[in-house]
PDB file of N, CA and C in Angstrom:
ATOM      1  N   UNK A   1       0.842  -1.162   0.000  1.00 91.00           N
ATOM      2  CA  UNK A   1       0.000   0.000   0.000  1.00 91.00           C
ATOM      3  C   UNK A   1       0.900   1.242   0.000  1.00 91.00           C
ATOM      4  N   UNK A   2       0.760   2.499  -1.155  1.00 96.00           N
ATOM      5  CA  UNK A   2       1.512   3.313  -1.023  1.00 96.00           C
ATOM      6  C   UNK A   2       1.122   4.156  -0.054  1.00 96.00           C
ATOM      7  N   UNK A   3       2.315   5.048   0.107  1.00 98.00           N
ATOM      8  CA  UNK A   3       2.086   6.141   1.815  1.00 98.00           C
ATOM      9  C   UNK A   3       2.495   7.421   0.935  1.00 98.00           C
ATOM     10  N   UNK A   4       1.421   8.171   0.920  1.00 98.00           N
ATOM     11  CA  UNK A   4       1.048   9.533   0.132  1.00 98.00           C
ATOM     12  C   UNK A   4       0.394  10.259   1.518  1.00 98.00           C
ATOM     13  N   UNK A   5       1.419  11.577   1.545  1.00 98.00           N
ATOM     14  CA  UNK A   5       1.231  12.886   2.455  1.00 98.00           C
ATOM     15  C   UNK A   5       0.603  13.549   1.827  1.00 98.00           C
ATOM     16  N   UNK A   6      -0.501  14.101   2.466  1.00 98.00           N
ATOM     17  CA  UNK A   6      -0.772  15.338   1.585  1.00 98.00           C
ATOM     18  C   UNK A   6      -0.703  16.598   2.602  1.00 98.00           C
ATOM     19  N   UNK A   7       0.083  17.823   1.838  1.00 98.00           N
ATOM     20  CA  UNK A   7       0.447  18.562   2.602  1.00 98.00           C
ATOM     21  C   UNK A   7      -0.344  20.044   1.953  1.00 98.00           C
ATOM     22  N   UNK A   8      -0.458  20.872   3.173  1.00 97.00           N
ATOM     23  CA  UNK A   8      -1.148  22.243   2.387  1.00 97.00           C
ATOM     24  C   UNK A   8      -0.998  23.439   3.478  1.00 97.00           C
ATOM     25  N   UNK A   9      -1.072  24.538   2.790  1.00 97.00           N
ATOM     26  CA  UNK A   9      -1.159  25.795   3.738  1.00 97.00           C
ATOM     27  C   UNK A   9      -2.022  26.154   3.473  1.00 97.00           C
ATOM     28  N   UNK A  10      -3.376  26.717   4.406  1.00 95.00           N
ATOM     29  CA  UNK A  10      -4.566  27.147   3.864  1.00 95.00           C
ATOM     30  C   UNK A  10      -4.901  28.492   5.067  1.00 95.00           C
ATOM     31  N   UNK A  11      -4.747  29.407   4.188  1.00 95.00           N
ATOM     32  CA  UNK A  11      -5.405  30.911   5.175  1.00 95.00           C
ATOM     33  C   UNK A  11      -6.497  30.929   5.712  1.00 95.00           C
ATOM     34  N   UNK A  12      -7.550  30.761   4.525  1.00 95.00           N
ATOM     35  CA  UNK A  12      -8.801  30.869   4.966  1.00 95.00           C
ATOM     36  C   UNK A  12      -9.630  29.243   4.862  1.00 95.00           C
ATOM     37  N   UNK A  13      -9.176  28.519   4.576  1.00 94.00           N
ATOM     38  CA  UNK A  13      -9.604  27.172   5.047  1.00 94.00           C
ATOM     39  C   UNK A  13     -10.095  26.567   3.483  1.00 94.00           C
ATOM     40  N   UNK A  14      -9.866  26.964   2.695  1.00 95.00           N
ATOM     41  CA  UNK A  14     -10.373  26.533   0.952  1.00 95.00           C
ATOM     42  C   UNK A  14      -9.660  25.505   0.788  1.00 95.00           C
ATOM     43  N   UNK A  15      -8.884  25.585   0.951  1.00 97.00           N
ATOM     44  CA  UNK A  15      -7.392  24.511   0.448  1.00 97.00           C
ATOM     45  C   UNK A  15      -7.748  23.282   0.828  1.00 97.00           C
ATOM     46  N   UNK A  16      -8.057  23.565   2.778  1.00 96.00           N
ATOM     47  CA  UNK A  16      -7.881  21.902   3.369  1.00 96.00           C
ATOM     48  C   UNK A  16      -9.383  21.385   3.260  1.00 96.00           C
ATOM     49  N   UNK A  17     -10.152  22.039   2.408  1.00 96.00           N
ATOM     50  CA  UNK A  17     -11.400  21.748   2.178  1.00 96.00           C
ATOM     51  C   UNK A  17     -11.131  20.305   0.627  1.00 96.00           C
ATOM     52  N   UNK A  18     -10.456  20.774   0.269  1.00 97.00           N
ATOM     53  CA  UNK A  18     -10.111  20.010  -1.263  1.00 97.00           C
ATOM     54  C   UNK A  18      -9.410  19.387  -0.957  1.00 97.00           C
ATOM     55  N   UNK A  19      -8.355  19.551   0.145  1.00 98.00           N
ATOM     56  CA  UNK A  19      -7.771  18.375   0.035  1.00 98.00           C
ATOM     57  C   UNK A  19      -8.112  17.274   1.102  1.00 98.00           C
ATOM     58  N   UNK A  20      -9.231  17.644   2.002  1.00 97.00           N
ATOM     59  CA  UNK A  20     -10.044  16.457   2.363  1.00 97.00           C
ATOM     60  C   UNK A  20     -11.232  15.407   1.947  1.00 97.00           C
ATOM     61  N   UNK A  21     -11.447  16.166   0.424  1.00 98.00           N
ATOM     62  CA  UNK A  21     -11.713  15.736  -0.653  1.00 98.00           C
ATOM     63  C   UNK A  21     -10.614  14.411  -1.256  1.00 98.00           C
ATOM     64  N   UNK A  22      -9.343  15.050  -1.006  1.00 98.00           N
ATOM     65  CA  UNK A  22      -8.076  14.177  -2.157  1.00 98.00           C
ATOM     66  C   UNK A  22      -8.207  13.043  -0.614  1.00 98.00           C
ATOM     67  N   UNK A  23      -7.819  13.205   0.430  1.00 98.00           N
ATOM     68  CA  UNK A  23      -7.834  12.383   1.074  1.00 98.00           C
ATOM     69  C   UNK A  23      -8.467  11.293   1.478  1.00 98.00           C
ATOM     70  N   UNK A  24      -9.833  11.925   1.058  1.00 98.00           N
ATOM     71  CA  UNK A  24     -10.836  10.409   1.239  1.00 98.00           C
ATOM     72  C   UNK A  24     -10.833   9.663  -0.118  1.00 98.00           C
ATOM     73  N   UNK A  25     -10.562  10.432  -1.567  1.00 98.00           N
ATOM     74  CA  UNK A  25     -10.700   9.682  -2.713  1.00 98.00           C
ATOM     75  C   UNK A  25      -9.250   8.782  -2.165  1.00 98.00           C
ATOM     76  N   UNK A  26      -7.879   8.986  -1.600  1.00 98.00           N
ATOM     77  CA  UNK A  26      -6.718   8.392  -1.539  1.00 98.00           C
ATOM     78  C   UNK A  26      -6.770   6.929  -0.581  1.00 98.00           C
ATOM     79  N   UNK A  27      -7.571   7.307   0.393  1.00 98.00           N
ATOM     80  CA  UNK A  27      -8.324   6.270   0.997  1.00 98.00           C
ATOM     81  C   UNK A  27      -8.876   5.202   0.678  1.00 98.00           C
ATOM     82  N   UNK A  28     -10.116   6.033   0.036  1.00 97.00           N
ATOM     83  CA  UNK A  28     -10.608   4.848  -0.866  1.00 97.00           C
ATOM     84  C   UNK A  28     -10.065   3.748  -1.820  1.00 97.00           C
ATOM     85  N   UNK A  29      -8.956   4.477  -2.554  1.00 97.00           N
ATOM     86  CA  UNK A  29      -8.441   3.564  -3.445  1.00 97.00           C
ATOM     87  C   UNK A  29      -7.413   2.910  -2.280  1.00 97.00           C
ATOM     88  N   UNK A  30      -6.867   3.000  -1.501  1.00 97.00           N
ATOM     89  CA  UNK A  30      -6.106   2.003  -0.394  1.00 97.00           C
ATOM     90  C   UNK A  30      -4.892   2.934  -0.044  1.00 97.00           C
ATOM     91  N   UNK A  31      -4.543   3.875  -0.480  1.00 98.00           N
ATOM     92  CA  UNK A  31      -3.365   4.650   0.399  1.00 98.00           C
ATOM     93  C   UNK A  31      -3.964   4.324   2.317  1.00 98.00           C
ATOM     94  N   UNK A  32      -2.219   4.706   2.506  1.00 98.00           N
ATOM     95  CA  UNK A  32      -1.872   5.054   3.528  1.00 98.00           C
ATOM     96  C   UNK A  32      -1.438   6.213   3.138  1.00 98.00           C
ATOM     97  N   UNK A  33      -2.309   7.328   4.322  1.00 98.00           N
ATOM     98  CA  UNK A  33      -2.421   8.787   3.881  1.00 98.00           C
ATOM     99  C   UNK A  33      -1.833   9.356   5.238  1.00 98.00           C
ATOM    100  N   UNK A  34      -0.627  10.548   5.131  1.00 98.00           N
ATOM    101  CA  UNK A  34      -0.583  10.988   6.339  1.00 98.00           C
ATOM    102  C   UNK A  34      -1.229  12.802   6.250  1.00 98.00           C
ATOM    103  N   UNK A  35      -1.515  13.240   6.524  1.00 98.00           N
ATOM    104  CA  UNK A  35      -2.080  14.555   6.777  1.00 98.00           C
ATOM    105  C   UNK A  35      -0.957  15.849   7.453  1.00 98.00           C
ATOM    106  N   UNK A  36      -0.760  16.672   6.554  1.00 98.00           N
ATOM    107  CA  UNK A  36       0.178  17.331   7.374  1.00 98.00           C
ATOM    108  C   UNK A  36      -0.072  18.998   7.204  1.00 98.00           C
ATOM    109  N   UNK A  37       0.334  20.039   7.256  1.00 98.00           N
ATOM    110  CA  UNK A  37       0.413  21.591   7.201  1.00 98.00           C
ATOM    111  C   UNK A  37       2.142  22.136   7.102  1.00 98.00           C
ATOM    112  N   UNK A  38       1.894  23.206   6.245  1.00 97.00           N
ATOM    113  CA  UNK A  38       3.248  24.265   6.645  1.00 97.00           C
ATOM    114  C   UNK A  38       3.565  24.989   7.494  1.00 97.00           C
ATOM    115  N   UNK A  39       4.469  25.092   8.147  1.00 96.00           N
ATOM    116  CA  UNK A  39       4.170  25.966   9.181  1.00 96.00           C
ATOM    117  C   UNK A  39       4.217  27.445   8.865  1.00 96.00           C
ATOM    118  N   UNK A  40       3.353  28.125   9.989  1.00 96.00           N
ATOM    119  CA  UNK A  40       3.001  29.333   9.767  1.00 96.00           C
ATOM    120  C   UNK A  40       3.827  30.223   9.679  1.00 96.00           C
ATOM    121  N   UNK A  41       3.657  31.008   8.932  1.00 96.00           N
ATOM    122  CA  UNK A  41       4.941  31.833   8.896  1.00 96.00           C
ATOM    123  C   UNK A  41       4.115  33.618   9.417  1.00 96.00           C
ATOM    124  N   UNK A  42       2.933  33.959   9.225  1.00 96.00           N
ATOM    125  CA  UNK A  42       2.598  35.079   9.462  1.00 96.00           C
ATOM    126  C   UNK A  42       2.303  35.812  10.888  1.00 96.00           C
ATOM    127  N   UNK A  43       2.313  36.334  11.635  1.00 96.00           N
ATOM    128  CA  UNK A  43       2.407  36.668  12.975  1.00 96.00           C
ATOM    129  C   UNK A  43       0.158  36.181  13.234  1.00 96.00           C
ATOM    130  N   UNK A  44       0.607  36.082  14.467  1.00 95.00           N
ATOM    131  CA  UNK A  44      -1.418  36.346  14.862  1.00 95.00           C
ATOM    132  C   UNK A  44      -1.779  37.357  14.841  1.00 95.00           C
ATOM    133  N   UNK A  45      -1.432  38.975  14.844  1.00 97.00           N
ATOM    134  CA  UNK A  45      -1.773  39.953  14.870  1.00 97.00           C
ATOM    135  C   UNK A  45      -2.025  40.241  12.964  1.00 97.00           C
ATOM    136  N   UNK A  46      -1.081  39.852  12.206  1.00 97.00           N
ATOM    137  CA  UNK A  46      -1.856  39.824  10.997  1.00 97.00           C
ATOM    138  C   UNK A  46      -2.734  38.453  10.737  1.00 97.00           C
ATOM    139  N   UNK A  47      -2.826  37.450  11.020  1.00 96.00           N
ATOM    140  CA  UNK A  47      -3.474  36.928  10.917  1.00 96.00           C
ATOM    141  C   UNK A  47      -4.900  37.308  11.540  1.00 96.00           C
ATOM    142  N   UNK A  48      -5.024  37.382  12.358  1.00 96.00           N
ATOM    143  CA  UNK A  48      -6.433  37.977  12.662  1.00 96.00           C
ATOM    144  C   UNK A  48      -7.026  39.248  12.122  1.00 96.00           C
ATOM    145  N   UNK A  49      -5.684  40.549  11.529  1.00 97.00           N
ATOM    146  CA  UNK A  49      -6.632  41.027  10.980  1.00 97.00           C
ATOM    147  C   UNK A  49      -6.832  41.049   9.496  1.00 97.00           C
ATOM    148  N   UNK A  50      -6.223  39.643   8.723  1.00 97.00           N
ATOM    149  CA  UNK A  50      -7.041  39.445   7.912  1.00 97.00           C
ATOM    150  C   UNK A  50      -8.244  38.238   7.699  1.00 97.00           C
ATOM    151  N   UNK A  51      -8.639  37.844   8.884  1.00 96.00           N
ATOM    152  CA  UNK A  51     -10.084  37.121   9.455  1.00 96.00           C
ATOM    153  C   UNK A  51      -9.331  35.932   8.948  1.00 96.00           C
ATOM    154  N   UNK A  52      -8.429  35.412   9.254  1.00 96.00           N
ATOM    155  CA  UNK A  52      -7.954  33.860   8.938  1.00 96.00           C
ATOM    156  C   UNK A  52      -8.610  32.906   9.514  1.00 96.00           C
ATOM    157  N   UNK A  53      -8.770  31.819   8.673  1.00 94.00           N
ATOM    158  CA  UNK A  53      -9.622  30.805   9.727  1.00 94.00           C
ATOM    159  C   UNK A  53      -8.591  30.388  10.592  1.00 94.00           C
ATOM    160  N   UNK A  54      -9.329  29.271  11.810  1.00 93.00           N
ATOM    161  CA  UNK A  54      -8.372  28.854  12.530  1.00 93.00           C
ATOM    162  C   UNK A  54      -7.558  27.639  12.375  1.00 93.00           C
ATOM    163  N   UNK A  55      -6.114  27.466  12.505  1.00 91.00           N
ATOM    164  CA  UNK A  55      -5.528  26.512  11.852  1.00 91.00           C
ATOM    165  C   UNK A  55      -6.296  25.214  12.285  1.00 91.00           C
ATOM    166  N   UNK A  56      -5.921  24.240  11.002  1.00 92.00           N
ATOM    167  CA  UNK A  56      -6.417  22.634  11.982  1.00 92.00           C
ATOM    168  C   UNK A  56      -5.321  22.075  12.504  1.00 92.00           C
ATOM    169  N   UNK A  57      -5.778  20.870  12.925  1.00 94.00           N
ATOM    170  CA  UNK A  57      -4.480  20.414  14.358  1.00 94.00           C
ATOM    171  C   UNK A  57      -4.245  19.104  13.443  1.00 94.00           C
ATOM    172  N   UNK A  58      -3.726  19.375  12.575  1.00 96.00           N
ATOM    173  CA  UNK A  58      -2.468  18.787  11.695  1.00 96.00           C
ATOM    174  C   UNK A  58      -0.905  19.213  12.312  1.00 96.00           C
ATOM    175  N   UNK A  59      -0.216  17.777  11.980  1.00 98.00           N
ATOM    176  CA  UNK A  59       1.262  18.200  12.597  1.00 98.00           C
ATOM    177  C   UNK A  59       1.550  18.943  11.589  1.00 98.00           C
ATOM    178  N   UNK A  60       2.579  19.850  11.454  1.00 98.00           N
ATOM    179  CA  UNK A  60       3.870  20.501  11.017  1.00 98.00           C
ATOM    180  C   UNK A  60       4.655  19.806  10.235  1.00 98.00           C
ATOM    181  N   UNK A  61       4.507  19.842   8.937  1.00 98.00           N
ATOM    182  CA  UNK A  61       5.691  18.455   8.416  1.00 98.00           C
ATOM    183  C   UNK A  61       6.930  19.441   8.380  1.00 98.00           C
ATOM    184  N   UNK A  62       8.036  18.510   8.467  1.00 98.00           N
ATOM    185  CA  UNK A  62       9.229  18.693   8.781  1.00 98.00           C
ATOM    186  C   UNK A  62      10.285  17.648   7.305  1.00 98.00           C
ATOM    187  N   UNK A  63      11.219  18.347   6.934  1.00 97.00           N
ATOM    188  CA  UNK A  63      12.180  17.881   5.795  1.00 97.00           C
ATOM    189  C   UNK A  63      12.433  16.758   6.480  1.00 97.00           C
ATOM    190  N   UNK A  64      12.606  16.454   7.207  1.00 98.00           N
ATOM    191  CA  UNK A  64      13.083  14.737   7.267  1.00 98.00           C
ATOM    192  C   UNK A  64      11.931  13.898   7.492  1.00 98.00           C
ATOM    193  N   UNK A  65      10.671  14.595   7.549  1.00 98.00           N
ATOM    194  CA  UNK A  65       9.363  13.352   7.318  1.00 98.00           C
ATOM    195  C   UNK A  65       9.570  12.501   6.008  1.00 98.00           C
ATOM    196  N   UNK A  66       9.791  14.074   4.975  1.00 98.00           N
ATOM    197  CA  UNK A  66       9.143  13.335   3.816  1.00 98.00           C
ATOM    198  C   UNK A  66       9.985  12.452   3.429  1.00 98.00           C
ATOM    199  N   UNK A  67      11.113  11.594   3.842  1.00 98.00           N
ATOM    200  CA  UNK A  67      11.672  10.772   2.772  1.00 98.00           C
ATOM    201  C   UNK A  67      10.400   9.427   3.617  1.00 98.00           C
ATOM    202  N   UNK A  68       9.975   9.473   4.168  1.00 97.00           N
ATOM    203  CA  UNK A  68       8.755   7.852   4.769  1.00 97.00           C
ATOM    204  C   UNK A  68       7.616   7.913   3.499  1.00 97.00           C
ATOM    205  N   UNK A  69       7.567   8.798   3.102  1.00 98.00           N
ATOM    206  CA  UNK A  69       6.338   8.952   1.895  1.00 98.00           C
ATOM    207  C   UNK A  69       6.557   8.408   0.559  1.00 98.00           C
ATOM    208  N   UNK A  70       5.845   7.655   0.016  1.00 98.00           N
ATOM    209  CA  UNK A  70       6.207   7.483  -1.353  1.00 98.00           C
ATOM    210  C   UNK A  70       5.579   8.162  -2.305  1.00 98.00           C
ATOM    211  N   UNK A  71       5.116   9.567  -2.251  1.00 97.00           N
ATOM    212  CA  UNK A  71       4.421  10.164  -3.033  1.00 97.00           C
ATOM    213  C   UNK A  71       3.495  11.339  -1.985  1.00 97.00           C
ATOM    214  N   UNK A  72       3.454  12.281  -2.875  1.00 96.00           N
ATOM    215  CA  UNK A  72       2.840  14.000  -2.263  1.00 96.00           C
ATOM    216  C   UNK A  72       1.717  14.225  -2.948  1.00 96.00           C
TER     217      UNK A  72
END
């Protein structure tokens, strides 16, 4: 079974909307799926005032995760 990350940065929450879409189609066909985010790079004071949603509680992927993945 292949092991496909799917990784995303999403401001206002569009992104991890689609790609919980990709995740259940990845599922379905039999991946092993890990779920991950970028980390933030913008302060909370701009983030709030441009009405960001609130992050989800996805880990942080990190450069030495991805060599466990066989595909992004």
């Amino acid at each position: 079974m292949p092991r496909i990350f799917v990784i995303t940065y999403s401001t206002f929450g569009h992104i991890n909307k689609v790609a919980e879409s990709i995740v259940s189609g990845l599922k379905k066909g039999g991946a092993d799926v890990g779920r991950f985010q970028i980390a933030e790079t913008l302060s909370d004071e701009i983030l709030t005032k441009m009405h960001a949603a609130p992050k989800p509680d996805f880990p942080v992927i990190k450069a030495s995760d991805l060599p466990e993945a066989d595909g992004y």
